[in-house]
Short mmCIF file of C-alpha atoms in Angstrom, two decimals:
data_model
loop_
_atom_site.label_atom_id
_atom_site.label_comp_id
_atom_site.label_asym_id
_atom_site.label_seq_id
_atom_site.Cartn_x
_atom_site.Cartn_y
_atom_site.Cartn_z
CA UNK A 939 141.02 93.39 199.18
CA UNK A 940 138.53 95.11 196.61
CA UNK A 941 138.55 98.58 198.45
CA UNK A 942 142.78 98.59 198.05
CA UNK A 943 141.94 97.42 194.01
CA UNK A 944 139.59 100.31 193.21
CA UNK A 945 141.73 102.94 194.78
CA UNK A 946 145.15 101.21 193.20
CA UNK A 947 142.80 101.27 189.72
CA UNK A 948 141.77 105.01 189.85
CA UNK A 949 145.07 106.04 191.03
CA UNK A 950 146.50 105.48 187.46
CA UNK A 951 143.62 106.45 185.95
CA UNK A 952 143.81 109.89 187.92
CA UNK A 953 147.71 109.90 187.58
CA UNK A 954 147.41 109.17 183.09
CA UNK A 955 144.74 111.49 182.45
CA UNK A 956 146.36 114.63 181.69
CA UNK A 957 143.67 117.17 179.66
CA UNK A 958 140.46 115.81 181.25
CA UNK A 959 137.35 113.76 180.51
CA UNK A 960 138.38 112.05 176.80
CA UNK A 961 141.51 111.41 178.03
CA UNK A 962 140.15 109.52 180.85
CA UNK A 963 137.72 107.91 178.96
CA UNK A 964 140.37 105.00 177.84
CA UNK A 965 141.90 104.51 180.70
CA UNK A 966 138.52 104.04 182.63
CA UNK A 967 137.83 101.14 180.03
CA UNK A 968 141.32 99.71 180.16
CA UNK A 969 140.67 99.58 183.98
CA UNK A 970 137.62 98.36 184.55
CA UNK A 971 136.82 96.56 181.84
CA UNK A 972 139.82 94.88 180.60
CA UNK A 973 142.36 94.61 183.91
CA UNK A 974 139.33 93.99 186.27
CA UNK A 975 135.91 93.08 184.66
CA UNK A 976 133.78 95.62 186.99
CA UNK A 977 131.82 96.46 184.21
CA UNK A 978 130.80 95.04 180.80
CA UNK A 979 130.64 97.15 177.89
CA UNK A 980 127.28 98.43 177.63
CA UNK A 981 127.47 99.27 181.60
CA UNK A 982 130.54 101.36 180.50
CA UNK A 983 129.01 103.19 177.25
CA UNK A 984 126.02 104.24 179.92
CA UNK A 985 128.24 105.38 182.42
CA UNK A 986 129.70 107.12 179.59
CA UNK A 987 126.53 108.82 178.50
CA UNK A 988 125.46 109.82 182.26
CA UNK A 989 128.48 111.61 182.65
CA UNK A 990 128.13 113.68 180.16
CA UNK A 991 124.26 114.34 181.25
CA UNK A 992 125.25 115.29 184.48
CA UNK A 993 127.62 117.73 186.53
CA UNK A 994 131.06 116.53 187.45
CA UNK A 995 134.32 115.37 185.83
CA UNK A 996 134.09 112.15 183.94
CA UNK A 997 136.28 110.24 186.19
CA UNK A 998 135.09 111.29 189.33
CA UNK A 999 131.94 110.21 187.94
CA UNK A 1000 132.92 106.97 186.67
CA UNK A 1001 134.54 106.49 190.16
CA UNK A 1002 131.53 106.90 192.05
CA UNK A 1003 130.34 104.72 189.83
CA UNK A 1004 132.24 101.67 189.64
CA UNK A 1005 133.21 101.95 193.02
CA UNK A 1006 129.33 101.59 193.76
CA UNK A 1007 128.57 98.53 191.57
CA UNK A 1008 131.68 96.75 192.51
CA UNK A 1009 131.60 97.34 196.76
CA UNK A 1010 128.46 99.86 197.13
CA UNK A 1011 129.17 103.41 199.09
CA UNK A 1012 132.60 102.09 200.51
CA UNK A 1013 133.70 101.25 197.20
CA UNK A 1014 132.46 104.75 195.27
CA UNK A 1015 134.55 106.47 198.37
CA UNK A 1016 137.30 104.10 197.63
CA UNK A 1017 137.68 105.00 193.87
CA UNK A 1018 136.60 108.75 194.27
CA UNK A 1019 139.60 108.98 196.76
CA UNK A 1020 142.35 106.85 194.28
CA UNK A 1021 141.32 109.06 191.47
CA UNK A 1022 142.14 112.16 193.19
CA UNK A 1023 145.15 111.41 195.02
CA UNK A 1024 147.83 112.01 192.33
CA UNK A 1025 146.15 115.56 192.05
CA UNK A 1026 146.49 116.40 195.12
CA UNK A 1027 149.65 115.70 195.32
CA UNK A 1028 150.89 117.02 192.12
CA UNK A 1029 148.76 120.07 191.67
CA UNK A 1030 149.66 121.53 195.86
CA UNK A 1031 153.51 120.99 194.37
CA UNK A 1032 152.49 122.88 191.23
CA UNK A 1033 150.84 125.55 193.21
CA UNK A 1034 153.54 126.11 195.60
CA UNK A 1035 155.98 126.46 192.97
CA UNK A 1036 153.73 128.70 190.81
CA UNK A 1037 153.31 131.19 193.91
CA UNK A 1038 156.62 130.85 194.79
CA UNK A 1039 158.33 131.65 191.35
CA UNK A 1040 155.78 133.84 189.28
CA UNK A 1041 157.99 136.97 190.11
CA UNK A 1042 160.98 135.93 188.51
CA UNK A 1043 160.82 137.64 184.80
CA UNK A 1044 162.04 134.52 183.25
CA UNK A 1045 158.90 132.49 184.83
CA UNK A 1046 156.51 136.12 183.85
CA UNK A 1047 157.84 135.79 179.92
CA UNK A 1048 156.56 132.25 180.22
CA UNK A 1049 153.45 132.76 181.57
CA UNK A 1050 152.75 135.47 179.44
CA UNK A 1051 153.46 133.45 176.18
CA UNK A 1052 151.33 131.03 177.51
CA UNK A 1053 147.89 132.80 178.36
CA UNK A 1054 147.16 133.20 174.77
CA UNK A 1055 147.02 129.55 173.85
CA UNK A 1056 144.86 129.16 177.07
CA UNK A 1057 142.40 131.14 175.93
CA UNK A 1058 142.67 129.74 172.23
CA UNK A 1059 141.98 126.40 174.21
CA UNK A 1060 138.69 127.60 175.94
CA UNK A 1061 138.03 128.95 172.78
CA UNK A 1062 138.15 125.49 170.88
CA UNK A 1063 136.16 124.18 174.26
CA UNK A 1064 133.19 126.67 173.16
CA UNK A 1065 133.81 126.04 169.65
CA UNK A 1066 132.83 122.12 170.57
CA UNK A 1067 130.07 122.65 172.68
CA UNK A 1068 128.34 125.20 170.51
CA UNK A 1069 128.71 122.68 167.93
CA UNK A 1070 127.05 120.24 170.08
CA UNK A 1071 123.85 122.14 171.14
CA UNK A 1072 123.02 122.91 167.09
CA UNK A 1073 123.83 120.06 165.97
CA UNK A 1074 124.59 117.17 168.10
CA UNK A 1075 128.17 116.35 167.13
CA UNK A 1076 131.52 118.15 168.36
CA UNK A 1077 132.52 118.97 164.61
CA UNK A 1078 130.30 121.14 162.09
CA UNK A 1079 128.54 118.21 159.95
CA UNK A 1080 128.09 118.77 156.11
CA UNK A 1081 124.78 119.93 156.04
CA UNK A 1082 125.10 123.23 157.69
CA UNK A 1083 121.33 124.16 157.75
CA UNK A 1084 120.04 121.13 159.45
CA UNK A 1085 120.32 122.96 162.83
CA UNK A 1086 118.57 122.95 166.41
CA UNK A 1087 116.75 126.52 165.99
CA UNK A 1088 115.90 126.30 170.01
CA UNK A 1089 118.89 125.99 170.83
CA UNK A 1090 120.36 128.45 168.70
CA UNK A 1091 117.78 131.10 170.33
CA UNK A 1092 118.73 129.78 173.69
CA UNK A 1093 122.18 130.43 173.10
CA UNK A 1094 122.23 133.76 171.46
CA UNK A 1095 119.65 135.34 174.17
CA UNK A 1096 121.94 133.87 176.70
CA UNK A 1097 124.91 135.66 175.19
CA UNK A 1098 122.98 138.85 174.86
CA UNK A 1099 122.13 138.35 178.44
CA UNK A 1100 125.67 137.88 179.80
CA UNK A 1101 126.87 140.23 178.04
CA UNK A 1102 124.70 143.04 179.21
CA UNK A 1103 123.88 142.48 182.63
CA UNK A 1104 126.70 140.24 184.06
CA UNK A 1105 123.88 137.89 185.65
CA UNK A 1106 124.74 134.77 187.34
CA UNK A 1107 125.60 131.86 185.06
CA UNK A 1108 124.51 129.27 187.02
CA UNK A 1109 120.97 130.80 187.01
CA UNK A 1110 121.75 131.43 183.14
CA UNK A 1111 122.18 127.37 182.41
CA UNK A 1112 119.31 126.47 184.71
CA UNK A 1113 116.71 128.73 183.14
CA UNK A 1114 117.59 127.55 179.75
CA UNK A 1115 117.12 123.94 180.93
CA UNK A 1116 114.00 125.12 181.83
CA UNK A 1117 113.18 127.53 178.63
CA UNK A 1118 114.14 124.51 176.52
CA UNK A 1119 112.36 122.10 178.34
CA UNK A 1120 108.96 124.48 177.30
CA UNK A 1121 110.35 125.14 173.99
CA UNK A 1122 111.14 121.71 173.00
CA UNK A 1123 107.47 120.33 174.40
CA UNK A 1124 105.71 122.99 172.24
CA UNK A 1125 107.50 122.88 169.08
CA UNK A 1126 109.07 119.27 168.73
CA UNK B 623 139.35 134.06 212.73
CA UNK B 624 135.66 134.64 212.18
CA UNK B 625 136.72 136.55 208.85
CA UNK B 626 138.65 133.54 208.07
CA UNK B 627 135.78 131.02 208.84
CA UNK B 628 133.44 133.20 206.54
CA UNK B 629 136.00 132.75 203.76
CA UNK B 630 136.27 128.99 203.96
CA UNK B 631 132.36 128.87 203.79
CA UNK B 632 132.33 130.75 200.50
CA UNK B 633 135.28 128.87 199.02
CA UNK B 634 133.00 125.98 200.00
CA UNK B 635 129.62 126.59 198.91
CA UNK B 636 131.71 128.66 195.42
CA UNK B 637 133.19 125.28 194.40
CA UNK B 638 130.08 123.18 195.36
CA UNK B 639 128.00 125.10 193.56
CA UNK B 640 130.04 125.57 190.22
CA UNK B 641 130.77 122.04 190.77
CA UNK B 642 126.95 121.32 190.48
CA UNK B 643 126.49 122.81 187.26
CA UNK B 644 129.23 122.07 185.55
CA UNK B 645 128.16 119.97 182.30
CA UNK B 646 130.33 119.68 179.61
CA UNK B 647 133.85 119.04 181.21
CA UNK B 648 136.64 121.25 182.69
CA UNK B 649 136.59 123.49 180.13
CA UNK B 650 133.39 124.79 181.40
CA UNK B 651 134.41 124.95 185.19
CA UNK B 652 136.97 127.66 184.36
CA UNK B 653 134.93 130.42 182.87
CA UNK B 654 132.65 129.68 185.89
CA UNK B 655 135.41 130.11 188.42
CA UNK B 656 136.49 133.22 186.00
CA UNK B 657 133.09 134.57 186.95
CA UNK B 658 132.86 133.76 190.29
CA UNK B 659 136.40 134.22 191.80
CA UNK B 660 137.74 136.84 189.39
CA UNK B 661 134.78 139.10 188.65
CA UNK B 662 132.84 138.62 191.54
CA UNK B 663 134.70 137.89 195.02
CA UNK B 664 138.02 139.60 193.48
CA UNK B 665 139.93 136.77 195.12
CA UNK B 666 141.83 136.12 191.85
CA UNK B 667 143.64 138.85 188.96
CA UNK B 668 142.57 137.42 185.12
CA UNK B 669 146.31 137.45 184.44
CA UNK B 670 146.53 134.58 187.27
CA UNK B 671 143.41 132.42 186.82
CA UNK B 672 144.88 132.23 182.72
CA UNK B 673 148.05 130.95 184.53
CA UNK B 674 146.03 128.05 187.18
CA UNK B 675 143.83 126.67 183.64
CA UNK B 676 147.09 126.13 182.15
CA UNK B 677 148.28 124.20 185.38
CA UNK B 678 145.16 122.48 185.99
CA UNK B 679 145.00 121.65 182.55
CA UNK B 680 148.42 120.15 181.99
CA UNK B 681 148.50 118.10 185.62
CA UNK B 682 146.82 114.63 185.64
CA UNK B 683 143.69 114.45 186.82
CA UNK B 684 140.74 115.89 186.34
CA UNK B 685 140.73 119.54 184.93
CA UNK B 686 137.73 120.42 187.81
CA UNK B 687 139.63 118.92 190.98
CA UNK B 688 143.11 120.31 189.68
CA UNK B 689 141.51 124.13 189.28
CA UNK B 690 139.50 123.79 192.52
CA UNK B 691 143.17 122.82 194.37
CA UNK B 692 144.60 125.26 192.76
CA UNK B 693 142.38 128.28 193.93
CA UNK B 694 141.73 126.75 197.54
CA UNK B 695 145.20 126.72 198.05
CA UNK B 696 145.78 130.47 196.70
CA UNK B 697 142.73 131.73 199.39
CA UNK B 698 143.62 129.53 201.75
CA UNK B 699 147.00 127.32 201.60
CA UNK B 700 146.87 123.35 201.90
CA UNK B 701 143.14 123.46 204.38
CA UNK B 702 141.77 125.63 201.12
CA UNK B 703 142.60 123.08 199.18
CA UNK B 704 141.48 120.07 201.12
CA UNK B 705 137.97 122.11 201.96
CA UNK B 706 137.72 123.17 197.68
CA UNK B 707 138.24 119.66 196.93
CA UNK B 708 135.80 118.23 198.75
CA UNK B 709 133.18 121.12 197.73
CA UNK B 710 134.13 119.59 194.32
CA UNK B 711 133.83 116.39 194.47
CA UNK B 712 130.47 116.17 197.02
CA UNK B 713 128.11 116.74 194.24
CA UNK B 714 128.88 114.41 191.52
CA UNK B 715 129.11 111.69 194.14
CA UNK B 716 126.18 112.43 195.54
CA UNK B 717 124.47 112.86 192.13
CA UNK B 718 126.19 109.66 190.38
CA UNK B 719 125.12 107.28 193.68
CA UNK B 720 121.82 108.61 193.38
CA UNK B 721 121.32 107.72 189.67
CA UNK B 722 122.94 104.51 189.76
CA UNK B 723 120.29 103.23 191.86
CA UNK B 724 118.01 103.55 188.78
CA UNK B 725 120.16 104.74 185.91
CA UNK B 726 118.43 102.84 182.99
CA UNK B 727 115.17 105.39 183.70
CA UNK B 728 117.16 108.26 184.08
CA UNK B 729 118.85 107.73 180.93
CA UNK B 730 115.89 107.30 178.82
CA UNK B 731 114.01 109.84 180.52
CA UNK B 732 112.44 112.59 178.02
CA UNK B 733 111.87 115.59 179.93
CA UNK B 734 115.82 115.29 181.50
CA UNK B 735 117.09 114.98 178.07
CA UNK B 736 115.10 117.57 176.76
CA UNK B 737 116.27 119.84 179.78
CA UNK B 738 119.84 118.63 179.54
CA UNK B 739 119.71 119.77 175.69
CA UNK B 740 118.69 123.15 176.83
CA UNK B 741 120.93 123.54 179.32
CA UNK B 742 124.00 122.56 176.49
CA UNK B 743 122.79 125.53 174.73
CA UNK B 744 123.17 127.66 178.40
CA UNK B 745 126.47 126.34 178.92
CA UNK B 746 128.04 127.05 175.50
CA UNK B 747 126.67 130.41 176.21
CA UNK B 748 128.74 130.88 179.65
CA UNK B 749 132.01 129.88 177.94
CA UNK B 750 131.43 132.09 175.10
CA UNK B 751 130.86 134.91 177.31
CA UNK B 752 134.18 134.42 179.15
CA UNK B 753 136.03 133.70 175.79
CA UNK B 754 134.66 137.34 174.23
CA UNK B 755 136.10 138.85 177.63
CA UNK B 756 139.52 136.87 177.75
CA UNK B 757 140.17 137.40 173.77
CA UNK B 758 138.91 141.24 174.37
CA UNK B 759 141.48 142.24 176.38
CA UNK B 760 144.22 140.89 174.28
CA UNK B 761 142.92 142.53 171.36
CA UNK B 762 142.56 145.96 173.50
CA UNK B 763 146.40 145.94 174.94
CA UNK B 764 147.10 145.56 170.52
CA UNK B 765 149.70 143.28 171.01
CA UNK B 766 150.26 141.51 167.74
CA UNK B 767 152.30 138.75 168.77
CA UNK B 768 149.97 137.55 171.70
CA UNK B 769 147.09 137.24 169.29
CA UNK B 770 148.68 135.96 166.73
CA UNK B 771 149.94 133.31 169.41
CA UNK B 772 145.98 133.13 169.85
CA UNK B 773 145.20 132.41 166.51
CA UNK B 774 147.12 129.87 165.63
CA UNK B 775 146.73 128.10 168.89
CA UNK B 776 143.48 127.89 167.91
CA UNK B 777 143.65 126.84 164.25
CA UNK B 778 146.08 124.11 165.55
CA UNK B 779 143.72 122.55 168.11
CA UNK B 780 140.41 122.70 165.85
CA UNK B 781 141.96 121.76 162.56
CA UNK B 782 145.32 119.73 163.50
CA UNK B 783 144.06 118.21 167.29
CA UNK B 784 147.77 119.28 168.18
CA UNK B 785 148.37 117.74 172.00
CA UNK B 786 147.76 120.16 174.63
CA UNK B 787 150.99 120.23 176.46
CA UNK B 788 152.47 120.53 173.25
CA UNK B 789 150.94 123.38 172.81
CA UNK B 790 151.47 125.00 176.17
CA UNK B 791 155.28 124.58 176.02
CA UNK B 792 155.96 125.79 172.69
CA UNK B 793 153.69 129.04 173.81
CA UNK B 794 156.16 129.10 176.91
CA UNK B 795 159.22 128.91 175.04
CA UNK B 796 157.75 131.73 172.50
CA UNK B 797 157.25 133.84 175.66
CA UNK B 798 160.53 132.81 177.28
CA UNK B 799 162.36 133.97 173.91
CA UNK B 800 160.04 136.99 173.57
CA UNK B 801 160.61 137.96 177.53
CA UNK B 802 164.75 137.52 176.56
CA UNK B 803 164.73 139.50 173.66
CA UNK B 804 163.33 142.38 175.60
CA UNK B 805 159.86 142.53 173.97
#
């Protein structure tokens, strides 16, 4: 039964990924390319790639789909609904017990040692991804200068822009899709 | 009850839209929701959104579902939950079965790449924003021990890729001992 296989093969992939996308990433291969042959390799570096160009967590992503390609809508539903079981599970427990326990000063001295290295970890997120709108790659390459000057502008006037007048940041990342989009058509 | 309906609606159309927007991972979904549920509904206190990244970050799963849970069931126990998920996951499925009808032209398109590359830019914008606001007040309440917690947290994920939950629990413990020694 293919619909019981996709949602039996997302469930581990939703239950092993702990830290996101890249951690799904092998697990999603493993899955459907070695244990099941849904996809073949270059089907799984472009599912790969559209992920990242567009909204959504890789897996659920990769979900949708595999689950399309191997049983159409049924089987996108299927996998989208294996790969998000163990969460909701897991994470309702989680909550319950966060709610339920945050009071106790043991659990507080806890929590407070660990906000810091939370926001150290956003932090390194916005280290990567200013990294790759200048330059393309997730690390700072050797030559420093060879840099995307639009996007560097785009950036720092968005900054400026959150900073001062709190404006939505949805409308923020949608006009500079736009403002690049001009920018990068006039000055390629 | 018609106060309550009203607040499932926003949780709804909150997640969907963040949801909609977010490139980049679940690192980006959380300085959205910062935005959103913290600064601009109020639903949230910054102390307590720090506290459901490092949950949804350290449950399986994707970082994006787990958060989403994790706030629909603070507004609105296990139904806020079920109704944030779905807001969550309805727009990459719809998006994804769209483009897989004709992915190969999508993904050589020029004008969505060029717009995508902009939108990188916009993106790595919003999380800086959030990361100058969450690092600010840590620097403002001067305690040394917090931001040197900071620092190194950071030097040890960009220069040593130390494992995330590794991280997370040795931060606990230093809290734990901090929170026992009375400081």
């Amino acid at each position: 039964m293919i619909y019981l296989e996709l949602i039996w093969a997302f469930m581990q992939i939703g239950l092993f990924s702990i830290g996101g996308g890249y951690a799904a990433m092998p697990l999603i291969q493993h899955q459907a390319i070695d244990v099941h042959s849904w996809l073949t390799m270059t089907e799984f570096a472009d599912i790969m790639t559209i992920s990242e160009m567009t909204p959504g967590p890789i897996a659920i992503n990769s979900a949708t789909f595999v689950g399309i390609q191997v049983a159409g809508i049924p089987g996108a539903l299927a996998a989208t609904f294996g790969c998000i079981l163990p969460s909701c599970f897991i994470v309702t427990f989680l909550a319950f017990i966060y709610y339920r326990s945050r009071g106790m000063s043991s659990i507080q001295g806890i929590l407070n040692g660990i906000r810091p290295a939370v926001i150290a970890m956003i932090a390194s997120a916005a280290f990567s991804l200013i990294t790759m709108a200048f330059y393309g790659t997730r690390y700072i390459p050797a030559d420093i200068l060879d840099i995307d000057v639009i996007a560097v502008l785009l950036f720092l006037v968005s900054v400026v822009v959150l900073r001062k007048w709190k404006i939505n940041p949805i409308a923020v990342m949608a006009g500079c899709g736009l403002l690049g989009l001009v920018l990068y058509l006039l000055f390629p | 009850m018609k106060d309550r309906i009203r607040k499932y609606l926003t949780l709804f159309s909150s997640v969907f839209m963040i949801s909609a927007f977010t490139f980049g991972g679940g690192f980006v979904i959380v300085p959205l929701m910062k935005r959103k549920f913290v600064d601009e509904l109020g639903w949230i206190d910054n102390e307590e959104m720090l506290d459901l990244t490092a949950i949804a970050q350290s449950s399986p799963g994707a970082i994006a579902v787990n958060a989403s849970i994790l706030i629909g069931y603070k507004t609105l126990g296990i139904p806020g939950a079920a109704v944030a998920i779905l807001g969550t996951i309805i727009p990459p499925f719809v998006i994804i079965s769209v483009i897989s009808a004709f992915y190969a032209a999508f993904r050589d398109n020029r004008i969505i790449s060029l717009i995508m590359t902009g939108m990188l830019a916009g993106v790595a914008a919003v999380v800086t924003d959030v990361v100058i606001s969450m690092a600010g007040t840590l620097v403002r309440d001067r305690n040394i021990i917090s931001i040197t917690v900071m620092i190194l947290a950071f030097i040890a994920l960009r220069l040593f890729s130390v494992n995330i939950i590794i991280l997370i629990v040795l931060a606990g413990l230093i809290g734990y001992i901090r929170q026992r020694a009375g400081r």
